[in-house]
Coordinates of C-alpha atoms and ligand atoms in Angstrom, one line a residue:
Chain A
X7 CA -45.0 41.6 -77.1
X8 CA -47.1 41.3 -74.4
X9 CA -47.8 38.5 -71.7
X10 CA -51.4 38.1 -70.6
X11 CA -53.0 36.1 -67.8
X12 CA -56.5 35.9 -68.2
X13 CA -59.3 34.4 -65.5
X14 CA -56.5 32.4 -64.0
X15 CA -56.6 30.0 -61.3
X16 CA -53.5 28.1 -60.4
X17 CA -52.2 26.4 -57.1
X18 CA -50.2 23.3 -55.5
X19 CA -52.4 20.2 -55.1
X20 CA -55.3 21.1 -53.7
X21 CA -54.5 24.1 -52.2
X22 CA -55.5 27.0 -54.5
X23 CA -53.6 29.9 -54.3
X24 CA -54.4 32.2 -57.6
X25 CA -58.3 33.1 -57.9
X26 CA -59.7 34.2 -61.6
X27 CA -56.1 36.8 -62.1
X28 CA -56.2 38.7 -65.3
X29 CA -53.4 40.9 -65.5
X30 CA -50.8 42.0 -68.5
X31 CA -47.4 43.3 -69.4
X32 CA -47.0 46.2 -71.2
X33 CA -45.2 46.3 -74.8
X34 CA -42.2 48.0 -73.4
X35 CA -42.0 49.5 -69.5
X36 CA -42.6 47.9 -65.9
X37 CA -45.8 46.2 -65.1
X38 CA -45.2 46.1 -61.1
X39 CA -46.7 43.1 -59.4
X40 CA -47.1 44.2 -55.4
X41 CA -48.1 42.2 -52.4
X42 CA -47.5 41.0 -48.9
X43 CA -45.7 37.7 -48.2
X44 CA -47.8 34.9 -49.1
X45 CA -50.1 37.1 -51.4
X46 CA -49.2 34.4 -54.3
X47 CA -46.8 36.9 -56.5
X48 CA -44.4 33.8 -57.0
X49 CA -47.3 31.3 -58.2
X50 CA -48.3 34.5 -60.5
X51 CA -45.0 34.7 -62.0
X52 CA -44.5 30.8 -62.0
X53 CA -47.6 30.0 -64.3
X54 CA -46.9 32.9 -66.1
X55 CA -43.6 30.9 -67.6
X56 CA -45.1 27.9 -67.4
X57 CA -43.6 26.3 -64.7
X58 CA -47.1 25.8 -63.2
X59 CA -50.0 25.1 -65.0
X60 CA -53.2 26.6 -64.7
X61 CA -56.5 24.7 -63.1
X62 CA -58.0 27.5 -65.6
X63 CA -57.6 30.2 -67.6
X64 CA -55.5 31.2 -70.0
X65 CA -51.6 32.4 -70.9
X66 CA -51.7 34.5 -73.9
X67 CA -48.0 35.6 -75.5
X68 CA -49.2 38.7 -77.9
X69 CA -52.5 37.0 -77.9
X70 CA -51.7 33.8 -78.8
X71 CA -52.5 31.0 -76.0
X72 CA -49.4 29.2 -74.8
X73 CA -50.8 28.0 -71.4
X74 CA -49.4 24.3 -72.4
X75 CA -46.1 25.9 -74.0
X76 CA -43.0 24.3 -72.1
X77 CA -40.7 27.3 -70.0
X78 CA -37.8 26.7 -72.6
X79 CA -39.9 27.3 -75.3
X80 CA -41.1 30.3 -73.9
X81 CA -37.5 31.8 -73.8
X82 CA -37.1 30.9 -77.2
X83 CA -39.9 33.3 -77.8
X84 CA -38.5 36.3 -75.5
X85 CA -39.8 35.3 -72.1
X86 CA -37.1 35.7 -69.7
X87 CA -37.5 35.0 -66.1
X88 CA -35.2 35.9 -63.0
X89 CA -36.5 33.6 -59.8
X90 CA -36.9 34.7 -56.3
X91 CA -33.7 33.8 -54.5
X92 CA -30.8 34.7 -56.6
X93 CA -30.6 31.2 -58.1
X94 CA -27.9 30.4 -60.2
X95 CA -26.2 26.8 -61.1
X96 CA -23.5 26.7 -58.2
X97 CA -20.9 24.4 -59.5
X98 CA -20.9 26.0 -62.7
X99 CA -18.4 29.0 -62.5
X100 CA -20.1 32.5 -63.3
X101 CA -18.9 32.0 -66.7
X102 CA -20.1 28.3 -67.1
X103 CA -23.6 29.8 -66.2
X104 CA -23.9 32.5 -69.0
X105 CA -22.4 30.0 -71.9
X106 CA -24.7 27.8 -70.6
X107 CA -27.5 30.4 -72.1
X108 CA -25.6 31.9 -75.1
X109 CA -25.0 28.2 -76.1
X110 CA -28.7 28.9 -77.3
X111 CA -27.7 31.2 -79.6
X112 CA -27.0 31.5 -83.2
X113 CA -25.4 31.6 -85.3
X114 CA -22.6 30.2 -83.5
X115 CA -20.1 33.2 -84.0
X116 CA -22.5 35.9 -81.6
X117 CA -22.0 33.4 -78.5
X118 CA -18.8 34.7 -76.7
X119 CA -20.2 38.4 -78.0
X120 CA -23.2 37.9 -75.8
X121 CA -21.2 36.5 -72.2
X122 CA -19.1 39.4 -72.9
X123 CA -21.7 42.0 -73.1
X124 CA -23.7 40.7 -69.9
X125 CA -20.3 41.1 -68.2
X126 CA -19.8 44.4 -69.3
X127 CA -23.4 45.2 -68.0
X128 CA -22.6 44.0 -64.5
X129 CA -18.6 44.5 -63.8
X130 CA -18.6 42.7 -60.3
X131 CA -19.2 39.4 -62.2
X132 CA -16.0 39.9 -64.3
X133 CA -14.1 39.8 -61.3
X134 CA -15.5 36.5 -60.2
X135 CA -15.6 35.1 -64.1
X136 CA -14.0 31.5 -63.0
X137 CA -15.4 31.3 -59.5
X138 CA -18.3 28.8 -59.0
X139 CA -21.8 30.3 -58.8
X140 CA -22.5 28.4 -55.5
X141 CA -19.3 30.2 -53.6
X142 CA -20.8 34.0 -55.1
X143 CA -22.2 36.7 -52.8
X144 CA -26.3 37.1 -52.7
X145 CA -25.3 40.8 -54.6
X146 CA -23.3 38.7 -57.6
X147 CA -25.6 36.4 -58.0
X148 CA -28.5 38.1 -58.6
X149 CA -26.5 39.5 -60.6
X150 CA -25.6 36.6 -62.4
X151 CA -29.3 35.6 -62.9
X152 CA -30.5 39.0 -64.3
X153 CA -27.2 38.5 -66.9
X154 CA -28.2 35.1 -67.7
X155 CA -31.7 36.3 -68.2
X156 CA -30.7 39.0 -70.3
X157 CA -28.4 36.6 -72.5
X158 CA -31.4 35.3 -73.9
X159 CA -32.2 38.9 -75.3
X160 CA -35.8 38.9 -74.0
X161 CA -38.8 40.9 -75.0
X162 CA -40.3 40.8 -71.7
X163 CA -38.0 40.1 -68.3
X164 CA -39.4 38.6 -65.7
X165 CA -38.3 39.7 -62.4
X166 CA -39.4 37.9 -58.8
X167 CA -38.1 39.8 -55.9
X168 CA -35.1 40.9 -57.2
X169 CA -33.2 43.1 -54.7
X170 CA -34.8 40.7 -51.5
X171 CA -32.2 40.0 -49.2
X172 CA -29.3 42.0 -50.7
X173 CA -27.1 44.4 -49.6
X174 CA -28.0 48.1 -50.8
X175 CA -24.8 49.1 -52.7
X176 CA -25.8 46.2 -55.2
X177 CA -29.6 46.9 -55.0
X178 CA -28.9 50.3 -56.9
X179 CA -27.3 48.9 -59.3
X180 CA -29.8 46.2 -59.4
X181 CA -32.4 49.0 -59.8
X182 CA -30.4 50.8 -62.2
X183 CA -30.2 48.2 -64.9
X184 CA -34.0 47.7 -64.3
X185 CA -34.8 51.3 -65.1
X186 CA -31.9 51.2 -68.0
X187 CA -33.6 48.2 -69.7
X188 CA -37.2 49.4 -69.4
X189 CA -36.0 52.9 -70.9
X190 CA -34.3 50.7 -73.9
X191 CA -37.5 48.9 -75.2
X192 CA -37.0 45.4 -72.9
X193 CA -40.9 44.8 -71.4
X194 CA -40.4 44.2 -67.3
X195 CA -42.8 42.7 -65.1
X196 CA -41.6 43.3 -61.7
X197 CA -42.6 41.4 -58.8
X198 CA -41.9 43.3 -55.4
X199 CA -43.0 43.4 -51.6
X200 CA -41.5 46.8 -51.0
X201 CA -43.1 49.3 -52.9
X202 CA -40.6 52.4 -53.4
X203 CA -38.5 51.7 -56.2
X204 CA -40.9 49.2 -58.3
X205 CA -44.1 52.2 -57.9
X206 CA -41.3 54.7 -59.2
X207 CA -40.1 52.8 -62.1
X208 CA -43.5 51.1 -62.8
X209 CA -46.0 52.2 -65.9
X210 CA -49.1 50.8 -63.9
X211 CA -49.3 48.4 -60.6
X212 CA -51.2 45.7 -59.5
X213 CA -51.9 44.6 -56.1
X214 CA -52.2 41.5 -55.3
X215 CA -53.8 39.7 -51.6
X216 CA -54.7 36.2 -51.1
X217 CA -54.4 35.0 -54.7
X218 CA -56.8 38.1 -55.9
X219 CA -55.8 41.2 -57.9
X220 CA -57.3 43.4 -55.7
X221 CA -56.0 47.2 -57.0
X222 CA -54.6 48.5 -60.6
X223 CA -53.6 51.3 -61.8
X224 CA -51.0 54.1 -63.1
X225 CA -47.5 54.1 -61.4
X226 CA -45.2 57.0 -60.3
X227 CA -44.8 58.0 -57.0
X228 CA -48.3 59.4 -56.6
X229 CA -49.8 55.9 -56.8
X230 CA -48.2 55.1 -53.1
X231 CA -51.5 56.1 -50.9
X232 CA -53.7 53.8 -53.0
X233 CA -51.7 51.3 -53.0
X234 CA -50.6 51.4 -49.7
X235 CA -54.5 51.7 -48.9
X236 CA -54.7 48.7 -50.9
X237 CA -52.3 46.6 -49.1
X238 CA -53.8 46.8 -45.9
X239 CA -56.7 45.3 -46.4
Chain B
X15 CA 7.6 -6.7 -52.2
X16 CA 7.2 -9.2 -54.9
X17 CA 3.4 -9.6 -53.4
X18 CA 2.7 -6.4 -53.2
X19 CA 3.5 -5.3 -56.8
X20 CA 1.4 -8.2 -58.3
X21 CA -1.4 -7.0 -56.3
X22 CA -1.4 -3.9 -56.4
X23 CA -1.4 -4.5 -60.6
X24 CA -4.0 -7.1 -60.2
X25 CA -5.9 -4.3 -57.5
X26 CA -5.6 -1.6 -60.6
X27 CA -6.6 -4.7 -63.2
X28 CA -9.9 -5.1 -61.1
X29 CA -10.2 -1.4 -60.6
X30 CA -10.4 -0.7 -64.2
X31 CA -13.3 -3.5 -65.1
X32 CA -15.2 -1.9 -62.0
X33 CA -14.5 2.1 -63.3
X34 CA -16.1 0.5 -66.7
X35 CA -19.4 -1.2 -66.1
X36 CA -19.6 1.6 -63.5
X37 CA -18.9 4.6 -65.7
X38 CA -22.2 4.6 -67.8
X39 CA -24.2 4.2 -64.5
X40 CA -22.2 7.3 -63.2
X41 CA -24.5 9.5 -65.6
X42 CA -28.1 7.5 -65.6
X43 CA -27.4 6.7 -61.8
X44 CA -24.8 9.2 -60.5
X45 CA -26.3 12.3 -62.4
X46 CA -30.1 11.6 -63.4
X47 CA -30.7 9.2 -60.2
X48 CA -32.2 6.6 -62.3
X49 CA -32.1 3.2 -60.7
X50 CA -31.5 0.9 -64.3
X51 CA -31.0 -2.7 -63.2
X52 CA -31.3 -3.3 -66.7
X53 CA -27.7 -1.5 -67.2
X54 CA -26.2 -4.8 -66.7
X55 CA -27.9 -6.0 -70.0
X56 CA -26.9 -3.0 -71.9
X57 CA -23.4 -4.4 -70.7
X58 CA -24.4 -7.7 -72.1
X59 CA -25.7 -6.3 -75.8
X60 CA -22.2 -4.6 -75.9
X61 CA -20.5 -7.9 -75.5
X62 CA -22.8 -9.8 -78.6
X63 CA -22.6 -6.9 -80.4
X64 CA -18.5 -7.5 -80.1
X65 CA -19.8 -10.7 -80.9
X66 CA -21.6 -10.4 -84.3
X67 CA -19.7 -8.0 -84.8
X68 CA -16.3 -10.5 -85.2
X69 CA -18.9 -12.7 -86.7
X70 CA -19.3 -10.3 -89.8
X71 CA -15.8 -9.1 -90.1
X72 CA -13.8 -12.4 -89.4
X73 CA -10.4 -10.2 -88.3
X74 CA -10.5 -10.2 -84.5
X75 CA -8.5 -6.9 -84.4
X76 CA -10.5 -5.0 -86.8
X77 CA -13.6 -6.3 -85.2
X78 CA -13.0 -5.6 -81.6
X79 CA -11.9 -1.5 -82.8
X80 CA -15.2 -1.4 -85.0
X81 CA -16.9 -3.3 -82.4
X82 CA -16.5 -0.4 -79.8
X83 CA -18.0 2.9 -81.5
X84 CA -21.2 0.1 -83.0
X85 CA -21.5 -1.0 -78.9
X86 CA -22.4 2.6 -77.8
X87 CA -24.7 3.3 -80.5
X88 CA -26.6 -0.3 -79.9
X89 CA -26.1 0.6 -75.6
X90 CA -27.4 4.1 -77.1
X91 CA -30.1 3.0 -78.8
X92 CA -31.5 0.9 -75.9
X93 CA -30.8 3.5 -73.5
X94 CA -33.4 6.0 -76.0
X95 CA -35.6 2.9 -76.3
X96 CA -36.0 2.2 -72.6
X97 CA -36.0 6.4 -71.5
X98 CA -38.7 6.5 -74.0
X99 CA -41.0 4.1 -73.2
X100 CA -40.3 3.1 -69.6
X101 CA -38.1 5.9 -67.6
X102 CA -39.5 8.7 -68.6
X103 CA -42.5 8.6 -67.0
X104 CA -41.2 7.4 -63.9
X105 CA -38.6 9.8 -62.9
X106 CA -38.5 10.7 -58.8
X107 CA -40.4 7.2 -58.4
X108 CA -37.3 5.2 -58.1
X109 CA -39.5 1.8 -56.5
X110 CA -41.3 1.7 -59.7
X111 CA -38.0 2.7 -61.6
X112 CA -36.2 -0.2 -60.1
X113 CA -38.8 -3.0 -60.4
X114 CA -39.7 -1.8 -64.0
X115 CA -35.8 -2.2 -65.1
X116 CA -35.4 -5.2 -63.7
X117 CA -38.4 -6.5 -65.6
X118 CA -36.6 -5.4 -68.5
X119 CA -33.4 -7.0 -67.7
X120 CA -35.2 -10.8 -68.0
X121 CA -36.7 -9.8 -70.9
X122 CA -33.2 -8.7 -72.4
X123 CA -31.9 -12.0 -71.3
X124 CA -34.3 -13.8 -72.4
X125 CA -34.0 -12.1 -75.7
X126 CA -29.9 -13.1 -75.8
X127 CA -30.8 -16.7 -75.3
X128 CA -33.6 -16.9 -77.9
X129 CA -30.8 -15.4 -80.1
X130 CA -27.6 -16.6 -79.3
X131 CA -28.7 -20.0 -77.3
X132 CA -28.5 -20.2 -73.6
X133 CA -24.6 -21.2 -73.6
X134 CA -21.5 -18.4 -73.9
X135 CA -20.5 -17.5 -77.4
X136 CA -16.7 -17.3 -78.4
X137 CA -15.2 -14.4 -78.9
X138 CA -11.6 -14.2 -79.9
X139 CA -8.8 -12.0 -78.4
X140 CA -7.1 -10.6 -81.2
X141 CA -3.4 -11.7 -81.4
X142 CA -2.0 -8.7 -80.9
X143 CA -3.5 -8.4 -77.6
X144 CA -2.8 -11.8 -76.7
X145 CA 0.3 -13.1 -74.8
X146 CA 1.8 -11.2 -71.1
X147 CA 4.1 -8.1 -70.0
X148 CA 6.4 -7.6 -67.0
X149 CA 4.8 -4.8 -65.0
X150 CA 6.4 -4.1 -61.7
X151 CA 7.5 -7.7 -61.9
X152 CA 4.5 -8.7 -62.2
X153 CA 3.3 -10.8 -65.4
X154 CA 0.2 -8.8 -66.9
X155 CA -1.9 -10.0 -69.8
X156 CA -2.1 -7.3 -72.5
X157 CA -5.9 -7.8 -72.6
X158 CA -5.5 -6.1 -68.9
X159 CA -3.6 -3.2 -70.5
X160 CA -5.8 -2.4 -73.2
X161 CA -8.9 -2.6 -71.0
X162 CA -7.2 -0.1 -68.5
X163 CA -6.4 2.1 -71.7
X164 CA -10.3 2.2 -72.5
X165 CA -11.3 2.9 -69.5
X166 CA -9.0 6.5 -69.2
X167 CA -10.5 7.0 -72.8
X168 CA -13.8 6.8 -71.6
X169 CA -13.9 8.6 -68.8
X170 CA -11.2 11.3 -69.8
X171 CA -13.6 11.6 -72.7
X172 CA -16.3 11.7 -70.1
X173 CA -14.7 14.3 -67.9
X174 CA -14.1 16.4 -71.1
X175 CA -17.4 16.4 -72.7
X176 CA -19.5 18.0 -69.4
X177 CA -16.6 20.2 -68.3
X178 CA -15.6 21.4 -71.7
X179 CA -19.0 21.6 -74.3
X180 CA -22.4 23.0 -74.7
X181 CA -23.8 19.8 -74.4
X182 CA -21.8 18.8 -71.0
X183 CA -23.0 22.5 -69.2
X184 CA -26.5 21.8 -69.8
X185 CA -26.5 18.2 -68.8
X186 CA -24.2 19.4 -65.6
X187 CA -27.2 22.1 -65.3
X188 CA -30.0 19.6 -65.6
X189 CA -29.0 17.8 -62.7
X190 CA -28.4 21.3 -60.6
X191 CA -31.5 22.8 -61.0
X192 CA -34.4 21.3 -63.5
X193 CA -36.8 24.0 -63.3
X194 CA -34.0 26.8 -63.6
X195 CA -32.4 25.1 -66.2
X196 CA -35.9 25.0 -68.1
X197 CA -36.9 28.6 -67.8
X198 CA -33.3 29.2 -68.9
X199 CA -34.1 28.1 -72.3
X200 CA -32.7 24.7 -71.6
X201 CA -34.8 21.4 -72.9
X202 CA -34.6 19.3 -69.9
X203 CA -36.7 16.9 -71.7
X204 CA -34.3 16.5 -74.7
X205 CA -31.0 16.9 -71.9
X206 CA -32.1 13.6 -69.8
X207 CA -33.0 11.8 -73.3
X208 CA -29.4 12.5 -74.4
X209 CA -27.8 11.6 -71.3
X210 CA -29.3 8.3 -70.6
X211 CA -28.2 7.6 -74.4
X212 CA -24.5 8.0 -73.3
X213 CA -24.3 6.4 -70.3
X214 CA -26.5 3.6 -71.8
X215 CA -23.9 3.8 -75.0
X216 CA -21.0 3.6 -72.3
X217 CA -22.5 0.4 -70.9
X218 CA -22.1 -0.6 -74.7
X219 CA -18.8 0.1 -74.7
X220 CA -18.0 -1.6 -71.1
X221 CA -19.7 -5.1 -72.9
X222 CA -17.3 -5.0 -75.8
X223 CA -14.1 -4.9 -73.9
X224 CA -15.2 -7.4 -71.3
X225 CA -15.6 -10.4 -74.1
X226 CA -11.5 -10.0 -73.7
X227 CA -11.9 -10.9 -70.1
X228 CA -15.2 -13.4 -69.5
X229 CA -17.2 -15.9 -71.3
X230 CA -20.4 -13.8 -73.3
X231 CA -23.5 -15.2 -72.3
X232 CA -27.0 -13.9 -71.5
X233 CA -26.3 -13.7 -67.6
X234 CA -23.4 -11.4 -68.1
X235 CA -24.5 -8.4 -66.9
X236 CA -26.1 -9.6 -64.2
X237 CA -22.2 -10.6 -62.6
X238 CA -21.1 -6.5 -62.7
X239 CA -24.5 -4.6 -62.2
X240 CA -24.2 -4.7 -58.4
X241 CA -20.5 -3.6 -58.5
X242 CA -21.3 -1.1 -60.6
X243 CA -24.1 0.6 -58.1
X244 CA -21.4 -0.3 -55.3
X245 CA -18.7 1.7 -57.0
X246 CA -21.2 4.6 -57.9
X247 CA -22.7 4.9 -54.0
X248 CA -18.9 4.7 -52.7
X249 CA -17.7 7.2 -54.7
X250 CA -20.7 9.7 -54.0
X251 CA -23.6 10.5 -56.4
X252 CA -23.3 12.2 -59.4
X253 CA -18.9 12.4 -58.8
X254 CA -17.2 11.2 -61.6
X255 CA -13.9 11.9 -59.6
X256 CA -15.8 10.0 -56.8
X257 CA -16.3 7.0 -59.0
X258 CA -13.1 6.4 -60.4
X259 CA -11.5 6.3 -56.9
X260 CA -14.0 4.2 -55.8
X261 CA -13.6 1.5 -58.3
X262 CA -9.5 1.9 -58.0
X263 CA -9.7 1.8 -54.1
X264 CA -12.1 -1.1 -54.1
X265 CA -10.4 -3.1 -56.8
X266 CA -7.1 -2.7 -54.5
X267 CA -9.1 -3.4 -51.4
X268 CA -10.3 -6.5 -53.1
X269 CA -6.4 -7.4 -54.6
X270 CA -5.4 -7.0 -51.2
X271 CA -8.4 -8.9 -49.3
X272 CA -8.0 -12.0 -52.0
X273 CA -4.5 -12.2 -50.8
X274 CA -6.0 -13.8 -47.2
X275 CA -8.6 -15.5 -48.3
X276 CA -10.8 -16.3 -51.2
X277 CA -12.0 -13.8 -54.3
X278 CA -16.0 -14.6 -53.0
X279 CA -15.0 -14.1 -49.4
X280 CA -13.2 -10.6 -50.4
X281 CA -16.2 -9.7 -52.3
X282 CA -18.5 -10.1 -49.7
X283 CA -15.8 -8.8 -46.7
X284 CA -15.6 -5.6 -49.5
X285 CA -19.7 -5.1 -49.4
X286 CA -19.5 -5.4 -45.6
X287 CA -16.7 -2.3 -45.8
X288 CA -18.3 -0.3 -48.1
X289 CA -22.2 -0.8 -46.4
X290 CA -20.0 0.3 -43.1
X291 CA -18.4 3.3 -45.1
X292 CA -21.6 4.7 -46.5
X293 CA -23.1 4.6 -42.7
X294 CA -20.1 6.7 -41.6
X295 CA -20.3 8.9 -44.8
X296 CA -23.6 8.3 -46.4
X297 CA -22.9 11.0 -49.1
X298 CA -20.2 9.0 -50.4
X299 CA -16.0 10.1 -50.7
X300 CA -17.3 13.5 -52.7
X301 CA -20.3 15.7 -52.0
X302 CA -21.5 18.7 -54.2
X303 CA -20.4 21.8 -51.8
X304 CA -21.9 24.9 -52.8
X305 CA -22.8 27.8 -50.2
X306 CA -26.1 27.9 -51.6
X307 CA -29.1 25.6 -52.4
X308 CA -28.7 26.8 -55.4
Ligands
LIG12 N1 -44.7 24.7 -53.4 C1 -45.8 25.0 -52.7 N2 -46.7 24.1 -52.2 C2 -47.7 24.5 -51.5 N3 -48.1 25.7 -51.2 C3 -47.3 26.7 -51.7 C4 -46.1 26.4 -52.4 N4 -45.5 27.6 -52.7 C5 -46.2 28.5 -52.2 N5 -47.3 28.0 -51.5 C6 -48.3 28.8 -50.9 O1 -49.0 29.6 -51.8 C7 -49.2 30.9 -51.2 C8 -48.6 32.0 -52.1 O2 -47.2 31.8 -52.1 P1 -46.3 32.7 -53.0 O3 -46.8 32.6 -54.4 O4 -44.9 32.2 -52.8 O5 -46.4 34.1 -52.4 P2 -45.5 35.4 -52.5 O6 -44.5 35.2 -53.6 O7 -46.5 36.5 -52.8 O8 -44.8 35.6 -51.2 C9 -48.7 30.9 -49.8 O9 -49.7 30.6 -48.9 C10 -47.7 29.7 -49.8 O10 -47.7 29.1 -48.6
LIG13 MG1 -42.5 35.2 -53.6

């Protein structure tokens, strides 16, 4: 499955922030998204699951166009998306907020199989299992979000900013279930400021500045001088 | 001592009416922040439904039991209707919400009079709820009883059904966070459709069960709809918890009030305490606290 953005414009009101973007997951492996603050990564990743619409251009979901496709429908077709800001449903408890996903599910009897698993995948939530989401560390719930994410058993996982603002011990193993899930078949498209990890685990980058792609190419570590070239302009 | 038992029975009595009308608002109002002023009149179908309903079956007994589960699905069905056609497109524009509504609500009356006739109908108590108990030496009607028993049914079913299934997480997750609850796979078109149906069905219910305690007519509603916002905004948006103390504290408040004066007087000396309440505590007796926006 791949996700594909193609000539798109999209903005808030008037203001226009994304200018003719084409740009497109791979089948399986990280599509990293880079840019400065402001550069429009967010609107990117919010039209590309539908929670904004395109002024124009197209979404394409393995080639078929589902730019008027409502976000939940999207999930039912393997789009998963983790926001920017470790956002989870605070007075549900961490368990409340994965049900809430697997309730989606069938049949019926898989449900409590798939909480358990996305527990097993991130331990630290166990701990906090009946605690509401709202009183959780930035670290366990981002956490929680890429679980809840995952629940849905996505082809292609969304990712905005995931390890922004946390504290390294859990960015590791932030970045480790990103590598893991790539290496298993699960299409990622990562969205990151800071280039290190997301060039290193990425397939092929694009650089984005003012709403424009402005650079592509192959990841891997030796991408960093053009894309650090392309990030000062 | 004598005084204070019978009003502190007639303070819960008054309570439990309030929790009811207010109950279905608690989920259209409290939870989805829709401003219905035609809630009353879903109130008011519930009570001609218990109506036609006797009408039909003859037995008062039967009819009033049978009457309640046919009340939410007529409450339910105008709730879809109205979400449908009207609400829908006016969610976060709560002007328009509220001038729309009350539109509606005239209509609806009108409807009941073309119907029924302008006058109240008759509905009968059913003899086994008719006749008085000694509670706390006080002398209670068994009408009283039985409404307070609905009431803990309705909102203990309430409280049950979004703490305890699928159904409750996602409406409870609607309310948190729309767009996150969307691109978690959730329908929050479908999730708002459904819960306007049961707090519009639980407006249905609240109609039935107060034929046992007022005259039916069209205007019925209209008597309980501001309570019912009053006992919501008290008890803090979107609280259940909140609501239910509200509408025990200001029915005993009122009990109490009544005791010095007259039942209008205490209404209004209650609006005055509650308007002076909210500007010390806007947010009502419960807020959502979460460490988070989130
Ligand atoms: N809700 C919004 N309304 C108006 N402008 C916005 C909104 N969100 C973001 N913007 C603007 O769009 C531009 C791109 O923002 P964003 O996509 O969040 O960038 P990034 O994620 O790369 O930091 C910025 O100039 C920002 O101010
Ligand atoms: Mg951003």
């Amino acid at each position: 499955m791949t996700l594909e953005l193609v000539g798109v414009d999209a903005g808030y009101g008037r203001t226009q922030v994304l200018r003719d973007v084409n740009l497109a997951s791979e089948p399986e492996g990280v599509v990293a998204v880079l840019g400065h603050n402001g550069a429009g990564k967010t609107t990117l990743v919010r039209t590309a699951v539908g929670l904004l619409r395109p002024t124009r251009g197209q979404v394409l979901w393995d080639g078929e166009d589902i730019t008027s496709l409502a976000p939940h429908k999207r999930v039912a077709r393997g789009l998963a998306y983790v926001p920017q800001g470790q956002q989870s449903f605070g007075q549900l408890t961490t368990t409340e907020n994965l049900q809430l996903v697997a309730d989606r599910a069938r049949p019926r009897a898989r449900r409590a199989a798939l909480v358990d698993a996305a527990m097993e995948r991130f331990p630290a939530l166990t701990a906090v299992a009946t605690r509401k989401a709202g009183l959780l560390s930035g670290g366990q719930r981002q956490q929680l979000a890429i679980a809840r994410a995952l629940i849905t058993e996505p082809k292609l996982l969304v990712l905005d900013e995931p390890t922004e603002g946390i504290q390294p011990s859990v960015v590791a193993e932030i970045e480790a279930a990103v590598t893991d899930l790539a290496s298993s078949g699960t299409a990622v498209l990562l969205v990151e400021q800071h280039v290190g990890f997301a060039l290193a685990a990425a397939a092929r980058y694009a650089v984005l500045a003012s709403g424009r792609v402005v650079s592509t190419g192959a990841g891997g570590r030796e991408a960093h001088a053009g894309v650090r070239e392309a990030l000062t302009i | 001592m004598d005084v204070i038992g019978s009003q502190l029975v007639a303070g819960v009595s008054i309570g439990s009416v309030l929790l009811l009308v207010a109950i279905g608002l608690s989920l259209t109002f409290g939870q989805m922040g829709v401003i219905n002023m035609a809630h009353g009149e879903f109130i008011m179908a519930g009570a001609y439904t218990a109506y036609v309903v006797q009408q039909i079956l003859g037995d008062a007994g039967l009819s009033l039991l049978v009457a309640l589960p046919v009340a939410f699905a007529v409450g339910g069905a105008l709730g879809a209707l109205l979400e449908q056609l009207l609400v829908r497109h006016m969610y976060h524009r709560p002007l328009d919400t509220l001038l729309a509504t009350f539109g509606v609500s005239l209509v609806l009356q009108q409807l009941a009079r073309d119907i029924f006739g302008a006058p109240a109908v008759d509905v009968r108590t059913p003899s086994w709820l008719q006749g008085n108990v000694e509670v706390l030496g006080t002398v209670v009607p068994w009408t009283r009883l039985f409404i307070l028993g609905v009431v803990v049914v309705a909102v203990g079913g309430l409280a049950l059904l979004l703490t305890t299934t699928a159904l409750g997480r996602r409406i409870r997750a609607v309310v948190l966070n729309r767009q996150l609850a969307e691109t978690s796979g959730i329908s929050t078109r479908a999730t708002d459709r459904l819960t306007f149906v049961i707090g519009s069905g639980l407006a249905g219910v609240a109609g039935v069960v107060l034929t046992l305690v007022g005259s039916t007519g069209p205007t019925l509603g209209t008597g309980y709809i501001v309570d019912a916002f009053l006992v919501v905004v008290a008890g803090g948006i979107g609280q259940i918890r909140g609501a239910v103390l509200a509408a025990f504290g200001l029915g005993l408040l009122q009990a109490f009030v009544e005791l010095s004066t007259t039942a209008s007087i205490a209404k209004f000396l209650i609006l005055v305490i509650v308007v002076a309440f909210l500007q010390v505590r806007p947010q009502g007796l419960f807020t959502v606290r979460t460490r988070s926006l989130a």
